[in-house]
Every structure is written in structure tokens, then in C-alpha cells.
């Protein structure tokens, strides 16, 4: 049976770029995109309008297209989830359990589900945060991701479900808009510098957070899913590091392209979420198990973002 992929939550920040990456690698007709929202950018290839919590609807799409692998990206992120914790828990957990159950029943060969640096909390060591460490998240988003990691590990151990996961840091890209996270400032800042030459950050100047440029994140995701099963030793979720910077540091880098750029600060409730997360991540397990290496540092990321976003916006 050949590979047929379903991406659930394909219209979001990661989905938009992941669908493109998967289609380039495996062919447009072999990747079905699905969401409750229309795609952010026009994509060529099949699209299904379906809710990630609609078990029958998801099953119908899987049967209709002969799906063998699911990438489940639908979720509420940190800031949006805090506005409706009960719904965030429901969406983030129900969608995962539907897919894990389908895999247990043998209807899927492989599952990808993203976790996050939000599984860490104020009691976690902040620098070079290890793969195995204290996880006492303070956001409902983090609680749901930590519980999800537990479910992935359980379905793998108990039922042999081939599920794989990455704890994404903040993701930065020019092709799609982020949706409701604490790290979104690092995307907004590029749009604002180009539109108005000024940006007011909702995180303070020294809030260093782990981040990653989208091409690295997409490559990591597909590489992890394509790695031989025996190399994937961590079945909760892998730490993954790209770069780490603060609002103040990215402003310095942006001024190399826009010398008059004005940066202001007005921290809001998202500051507390950022304060509870690590500054940098130890990803040696991902490096050792399936050969992960990031390509973009801060300068390379900013140079590439500016180049592409400028073109896109003009
Ligand atoms: N980018 C996410 C957020 O800020 C972290 O996983 O919510």
C-alpha cells in the first residue's frame, strides 16, 4: 500500500507549510489537507472540510482517500487556550484520542502529533532544558500537551502504535500567519517593521525563548516521520532546538536591515506564559536518535525572512 497522508489543521501556521513540504516530497495527490477553515494560501491538491473532533467525519476522510498516515495539528495554542480552558482541553485531547484509537484499530500506520516547549513550567531548569526533566506546566495548553505526550507513549507501549512527536519551540515563517501563541510576536515583528517601521512587543525586552525557523521545523517533522521506527526511541515527544533570542536581540538583528526600526514594549498576560518557559533546549536525543541538525541561526533566519516577506508584501 502506498503512502497517503492526511494533515488535520492544515490551514494553520504549521499546516500551511507542512502541506506544501509533504506535497513537494510525496506528490500533491498523496497529501490530503483538512481543516474547519479555508487554506491561508491557495494549494493544489485535495482538501476536506472536517472538524478534528468529528470522529465519523475524520473516519470518512480516511476511508475515502485510503489514508495511511495522519499529521494532527489542530489545537488551541497558549494564549487562545487561556481564554477558554475547557474547550482547549476538549479540542486538544479529543482530537488526539480519536486518531490514536484509529491507529490502534489498525486503520493508520503512523501518526504525527506536535507537543511544545509549553510542557515545561516555572520549576523546570531554564537553560539547556533536558529531554527528561521537571514538567509542571502553568498553562492549559501546556497541561494538554503534557497529557498528550503521556497518551502517545501509552498507545505506543501498550498497542504498538507508531506515533512520533516534537516539542516545537516558537515557530517563525513568512508563508503563514501564527494563531494565538505567546511566541507570535517573533512573526508579527517582521510584518510591522515592513509596514510601519515600528513594533510594540507584548513580551518584555529580555524574554529569551527557544525559537525555530519554519524550514528547519518542517524538515525536522518529515525527517522524524521518515526515520526507521527503531531509531525513534522517545515516544512521548522530542526536545528540539533551533535558536534562542529575546525581543531586544531580534530588534538588533532587524536594525541591520531597517536602521530606523523603533521597538517598544507593553507586556501583557502572555509575559507570564513566556516567563514559565525555558530559555534554551537540549536536543541531544533528537540529534543522536534520528540525526537532527538545525540550519538557521538568528542572523540566517532574519536575513531569509526579510528577503522573502519583503517580496511577498510588495
Ligand atoms: N508557539 C506556542 C505558543 O506560543 C508554543 O508552543 O503557544
Short mmCIF file of C-alpha atoms and ligand atoms in Angstrom, two decimals:
data_model
loop_
_atom_site.label_atom_id
_atom_site.label_comp_id
_atom_site.label_asym_id
_atom_site.label_seq_id
_atom_site.Cartn_x
_atom_site.Cartn_y
_atom_site.Cartn_z
CA UNK A 1 0.00 0.00 0.00
CA UNK A 2 1.43 3.36 -0.93
CA UNK A 3 1.73 6.33 1.41
CA UNK A 4 -1.36 8.56 1.70
CA UNK A 5 -1.17 11.42 4.16
CA UNK A 6 -3.89 13.40 5.94
CA UNK A 7 -2.96 16.70 7.57
CA UNK A 8 -5.58 17.78 10.12
CA UNK A 9 -5.39 21.50 10.90
CA UNK A 10 -3.82 22.22 7.52
CA UNK A 11 -4.87 25.89 7.39
CA UNK A 12 -2.84 26.94 10.43
CA UNK A 13 0.70 28.27 10.77
CA UNK A 14 2.42 24.88 10.63
CA UNK A 15 -0.17 23.13 8.44
CA UNK A 16 0.17 25.64 5.62
CA UNK A 17 3.90 24.97 5.28
CA UNK A 18 3.80 21.29 6.17
CA UNK A 19 1.25 20.50 3.43
CA UNK A 20 3.49 22.27 0.93
CA UNK A 21 6.56 20.36 2.17
CA UNK A 22 4.81 16.99 2.15
CA UNK A 23 3.36 17.57 -1.33
CA UNK A 24 6.77 18.54 -2.71
CA UNK A 25 8.18 15.31 -1.31
CA UNK A 26 5.37 12.79 -1.85
CA UNK A 27 3.20 14.32 -4.60
CA UNK A 28 0.17 16.62 -4.30
CA UNK A 29 -2.37 13.85 -4.83
CA UNK A 30 -0.92 11.85 -1.91
CA UNK A 31 -1.46 14.58 0.68
CA UNK A 32 -4.99 15.48 1.78
CA UNK A 33 -5.32 18.77 3.64
CA UNK A 34 -8.16 19.24 6.12
CA UNK A 35 -9.38 21.96 8.44
CA UNK A 36 -12.53 23.79 9.55
CA UNK A 37 -11.13 26.90 7.84
CA UNK A 38 -10.23 27.50 4.21
CA UNK A 39 -6.46 27.33 3.48
CA UNK A 40 -4.45 30.55 4.12
CA UNK A 41 -2.89 30.25 0.67
CA UNK A 42 -4.18 28.51 -2.42
CA UNK A 43 -2.90 24.94 -2.52
CA UNK A 44 -3.16 22.39 -5.30
CA UNK A 45 -4.30 19.02 -4.01
CA UNK A 46 -7.25 17.50 -2.17
CA UNK A 47 -8.89 19.42 0.71
CA UNK A 48 -11.55 18.18 3.14
CA UNK A 49 -13.57 20.47 5.40
CA UNK A 50 -13.78 18.48 8.64
CA UNK A 51 -13.67 19.11 12.38
CA UNK A 52 -10.84 17.33 14.25
CA UNK A 53 -13.34 16.31 16.97
CA UNK A 54 -15.79 14.78 14.47
CA UNK A 55 -14.80 11.13 14.73
CA UNK A 56 -17.14 9.90 11.96
CA UNK A 57 -16.14 12.75 9.67
CA UNK A 58 -12.43 12.02 10.15
CA UNK A 59 -13.01 8.31 9.58
CA UNK A 60 -14.88 9.03 6.36
CA UNK A 61 -11.99 11.12 5.02
CA UNK A 62 -9.50 8.39 5.99
CA UNK A 63 -11.57 5.71 4.25
CA UNK A 64 -12.37 7.78 1.17
CA UNK A 65 -8.72 8.61 0.46
CA UNK A 66 -7.12 5.40 1.77
CA UNK A 67 -5.10 7.40 4.31
CA UNK A 68 -2.11 5.62 5.89
CA UNK A 69 -0.57 8.48 7.95
CA UNK A 70 -2.04 11.39 9.88
CA UNK A 71 -0.34 14.60 10.95
CA UNK A 72 -2.68 16.03 13.60
CA UNK A 73 -2.00 19.76 14.01
CA UNK A 74 -5.41 21.08 15.11
CA UNK A 75 -5.12 22.74 18.54
CA UNK A 76 -5.67 25.90 20.53
CA UNK A 77 -2.30 27.48 21.38
CA UNK A 78 -1.17 29.01 24.67
CA UNK A 79 -2.79 32.46 24.63
CA UNK A 80 -6.07 31.42 22.95
CA UNK A 81 -6.40 28.37 25.19
CA UNK A 82 -6.26 30.50 28.35
CA UNK A 83 -9.40 32.32 27.15
CA UNK A 84 -11.39 29.06 27.11
CA UNK A 85 -9.52 26.36 29.07
CA UNK A 86 -12.34 23.80 28.98
CA UNK A 87 -12.70 23.99 25.22
CA UNK A 88 -8.91 23.95 24.72
CA UNK A 89 -8.65 20.75 26.77
CA UNK A 90 -11.54 19.19 24.83
CA UNK A 91 -10.17 20.04 21.38
CA UNK A 92 -6.53 19.23 22.14
CA UNK A 93 -7.32 15.88 23.81
CA UNK A 94 -10.35 14.57 21.90
CA UNK A 95 -8.73 15.09 18.52
CA UNK A 96 -5.63 13.17 19.65
CA UNK A 97 -7.56 10.27 21.18
CA UNK A 98 -9.65 9.88 18.01
CA UNK A 99 -6.50 9.47 15.92
CA UNK A 100 -4.69 7.23 18.41
CA UNK A 101 -7.76 4.96 18.55
CA UNK A 102 -7.92 4.72 14.74
CA UNK A 103 -4.23 3.79 14.74
CA UNK A 104 -4.82 1.17 17.46
CA UNK A 105 -7.58 -0.34 15.30
CA UNK A 106 -5.01 -0.70 12.51
CA UNK A 107 -6.60 1.97 10.29
CA UNK A 108 -3.40 4.08 10.28
CA UNK A 109 0.25 3.09 10.02
CA UNK A 110 1.80 6.21 11.52
CA UNK A 111 0.74 9.29 13.46
CA UNK A 112 2.43 12.65 13.99
CA UNK A 113 1.31 14.92 16.81
CA UNK A 114 3.11 18.08 17.93
CA UNK A 115 3.94 18.87 21.52
CA UNK A 116 5.51 22.11 22.70
CA UNK A 117 8.02 23.81 24.99
CA UNK A 118 4.85 24.70 26.93
CA UNK A 119 5.04 21.29 28.68
CA UNK A 120 7.74 22.92 30.80
CA UNK A 121 6.89 25.26 33.65
CA UNK A 122 8.36 27.60 36.25
CA UNK A 123 10.05 24.73 38.13
CA UNK A 124 11.86 23.42 35.03
CA UNK A 125 15.58 24.26 34.59
CA UNK A 126 15.55 27.18 32.13
CA UNK A 127 18.82 26.74 30.27
CA UNK A 128 19.57 23.75 28.09
CA UNK A 129 16.37 22.17 29.36
CA UNK A 130 16.88 18.40 29.25
CA UNK A 131 14.69 15.86 27.46
CA UNK A 132 13.67 14.33 30.80
CA UNK A 133 13.10 16.94 33.47
CA UNK A 134 10.51 18.57 35.71
CA UNK A 135 7.30 19.21 33.76
CA UNK A 136 4.82 21.29 35.75
CA UNK A 137 3.17 23.46 33.09
CA UNK A 138 1.20 26.52 34.17
CA UNK A 139 -0.96 26.96 31.04
CA UNK A 140 -3.87 24.75 29.99
CA UNK A 141 -2.12 24.44 26.63
CA UNK A 142 0.95 23.03 28.38
CA UNK A 143 -1.19 20.72 30.51
CA UNK A 144 -2.90 19.35 27.38
CA UNK A 145 0.41 18.86 25.56
CA UNK A 146 1.94 17.07 28.55
CA UNK A 147 -1.10 14.79 28.85
CA UNK A 148 -0.96 14.17 25.10
CA UNK A 149 2.67 13.09 25.36
CA UNK A 150 1.58 10.58 28.00
CA UNK A 151 -1.16 9.22 25.73
CA UNK A 152 1.29 8.88 22.81
CA UNK A 153 3.76 6.96 24.97
CA UNK A 154 0.93 4.77 26.31
CA UNK A 155 -0.51 3.90 22.88
CA UNK A 156 2.97 3.10 21.63
CA UNK A 157 3.90 0.89 24.55
CA UNK A 158 0.58 -0.83 25.07
CA UNK A 159 -0.72 -1.14 21.48
CA UNK A 160 2.40 -0.65 19.37
CA UNK A 161 1.00 2.50 17.71
CA UNK A 162 3.75 4.19 15.68
CA UNK A 163 3.30 7.74 16.95
CA UNK A 164 6.01 10.41 16.73
CA UNK A 165 6.21 13.88 18.20
CA UNK A 166 8.32 17.01 18.55
CA UNK A 167 8.17 19.65 21.28
CA UNK A 168 8.19 22.65 18.96
CA UNK A 169 9.74 25.89 20.12
CA UNK A 170 8.21 29.16 18.82
CA UNK A 171 7.94 28.90 15.04
CA UNK A 172 8.76 31.71 12.63
CA UNK A 173 7.86 31.76 8.96
CA UNK A 174 6.80 34.14 6.19
CA UNK A 175 4.31 31.92 4.36
CA UNK A 176 1.60 31.70 7.03
CA UNK A 177 0.21 33.64 9.97
CA UNK A 178 0.57 32.29 13.51
CA UNK A 179 -2.58 31.69 15.53
CA UNK A 180 -2.79 32.60 19.19
CA UNK A 181 0.58 31.69 20.70
CA UNK A 182 2.95 33.50 23.05
CA UNK A 183 5.79 33.32 20.55
CA UNK A 184 3.72 35.00 17.77
CA UNK A 185 5.48 38.33 18.40
CA UNK A 186 8.51 36.96 16.55
CA UNK A 187 6.42 36.77 13.36
CA UNK A 188 4.37 39.97 13.91
CA UNK A 189 7.56 42.00 14.32
CA UNK A 190 8.62 41.33 10.70
CA UNK A 191 5.24 42.41 9.31
CA UNK A 192 5.23 45.60 11.40
CA UNK A 193 8.78 46.63 10.60
CA UNK A 194 7.90 46.43 6.92
CA UNK A 195 4.52 48.15 7.24
CA UNK A 196 5.17 50.89 9.78
CA UNK A 197 8.81 50.74 10.87
CA UNK A 198 7.75 50.26 14.49
CA UNK A 199 6.60 47.44 16.75
CA UNK A 200 5.33 47.22 20.31
CA UNK A 201 6.20 43.84 21.76
CA UNK A 202 3.78 42.11 24.11
CA UNK A 203 6.81 40.44 25.74
CA UNK A 204 9.48 42.40 27.62
CA UNK A 205 12.93 43.10 26.10
CA UNK A 206 14.72 40.27 27.89
CA UNK A 207 12.23 37.42 27.38
CA UNK A 208 14.52 34.87 25.80
CA UNK A 209 12.64 31.92 24.31
CA UNK A 210 13.56 28.91 22.18
CA UNK A 211 12.55 29.53 18.56
CA UNK A 212 12.92 27.88 15.17
CA UNK A 213 12.71 28.97 11.55
CA UNK A 214 9.93 27.15 9.73
CA UNK A 215 12.10 25.42 7.07
CA UNK A 216 14.01 23.74 9.93
CA UNK A 217 10.76 22.75 11.67
CA UNK A 218 9.20 21.27 8.53
CA UNK A 219 12.37 19.35 7.68
CA UNK A 220 12.59 18.02 11.25
CA UNK A 221 8.96 16.91 11.18
CA UNK A 222 9.22 14.99 7.92
CA UNK A 223 12.65 13.57 8.85
CA UNK A 224 11.28 12.26 12.15
CA UNK A 225 8.30 10.68 10.38
CA UNK A 226 10.55 9.09 7.75
CA UNK A 227 13.14 7.77 10.24
CA UNK A 228 13.21 3.98 10.68
CA UNK A 229 10.91 3.09 13.56
CA UNK A 230 13.66 1.58 15.72
CA UNK A 231 15.54 4.91 15.71
CA UNK A 232 12.57 6.68 17.27
CA UNK A 233 13.26 5.84 20.88
CA UNK A 234 11.35 8.70 22.53
CA UNK A 235 7.63 8.05 22.10
CA UNK A 236 6.40 10.92 24.25
CA UNK A 237 7.94 13.85 22.37
CA UNK A 238 11.42 15.02 21.33
CA UNK A 239 13.04 18.24 22.53
CA UNK A 240 14.11 20.25 19.50
CA UNK A 241 16.30 23.35 19.48
CA UNK A 242 16.88 25.87 16.73
CA UNK A 243 17.87 29.25 18.09
CA UNK A 244 17.08 31.29 21.18
CA UNK A 245 16.63 35.05 21.32
CA UNK A 246 14.85 37.86 23.16
CA UNK A 247 12.76 40.70 21.65
CA UNK A 248 15.72 43.03 22.26
CA UNK A 249 18.09 40.73 20.36
CA UNK A 250 15.86 40.28 17.32
CA UNK A 251 15.40 44.07 17.20
CA UNK A 252 19.19 44.47 16.96
CA UNK A 253 19.30 42.00 14.07
CA UNK A 254 16.37 43.70 12.30
CA UNK A 255 18.08 47.10 12.54
CA UNK A 256 20.78 45.75 10.25
CA UNK A 257 18.07 45.75 7.54
CA UNK A 258 15.94 48.63 8.89
CA UNK A 259 18.27 51.03 10.78
CA UNK A 260 15.37 53.30 11.89
CA UNK A 261 13.24 50.50 13.32
CA UNK A 262 11.58 51.55 16.59
CA UNK A 263 10.84 48.91 19.19
CA UNK A 264 8.53 49.47 22.17
CA UNK A 265 7.40 47.16 24.96
CA UNK A 266 3.97 46.65 26.53
CA UNK A 267 3.99 43.22 28.20
CA UNK A 268 0.53 41.66 28.63
CA UNK A 269 -0.74 38.38 30.09
CA UNK A 270 1.45 36.44 27.67
CA UNK A 271 4.53 37.61 29.61
CA UNK A 272 3.66 35.18 32.41
CA UNK A 273 3.47 32.24 29.98
CA UNK A 274 6.81 33.20 28.46
CA UNK A 275 8.36 33.57 31.93
CA UNK A 276 7.35 29.99 32.75
CA UNK A 277 9.11 28.52 29.69
CA UNK A 278 12.77 27.59 29.07
CA UNK A 279 15.31 29.95 27.52
CA UNK A 280 17.09 27.19 25.60
CA UNK A 281 16.61 23.49 24.90
CA UNK A 282 18.90 20.47 24.96
CA UNK A 283 18.00 18.44 21.88
CA UNK A 284 20.80 15.87 22.04
CA UNK A 285 18.32 12.94 21.99
CA UNK A 286 16.87 14.07 18.62
CA UNK A 287 20.40 14.60 17.28
CA UNK A 288 21.52 11.16 18.39
CA UNK A 289 18.40 9.12 17.55
CA UNK A 290 17.44 10.45 14.10
CA UNK A 291 20.22 12.84 13.11
CA UNK A 292 18.56 16.23 13.74
CA UNK A 293 20.67 19.35 12.98
CA UNK A 294 19.25 22.89 12.72
CA UNK A 295 20.40 25.05 9.79
CA UNK A 296 19.26 28.54 10.72
CA UNK A 297 20.78 30.74 13.40
CA UNK A 298 19.34 34.18 14.27
CA UNK A 299 21.14 36.06 11.50
CA UNK A 300 20.37 33.49 8.80
CA UNK A 301 16.70 33.38 9.88
CA UNK A 302 16.29 37.17 9.89
CA UNK A 303 18.06 37.58 6.53
CA UNK A 304 15.86 34.92 4.91
CA UNK A 305 12.62 36.21 6.49
CA UNK A 306 13.31 39.77 5.37
CA UNK A 307 14.15 38.66 1.84
CA UNK A 308 11.00 36.57 1.37
CA UNK A 309 8.49 38.63 3.31
CA UNK A 310 9.57 41.82 1.54
CA UNK A 311 8.90 40.13 -1.80
CA UNK A 312 5.59 38.72 -0.60
CA UNK A 313 4.29 42.01 0.78
CA UNK A 314 5.34 44.15 -2.20
N1 LIG B 1 4.25 28.74 19.96
C1 LIG B 1 3.47 28.15 21.01
C2 LIG B 1 2.76 29.16 21.78
O1 LIG B 1 3.29 30.22 21.94
C3 LIG B 1 4.35 27.33 21.91
O2 LIG B 1 4.19 26.01 21.56
O3 LIG B 1 1.70 28.90 22.27
#
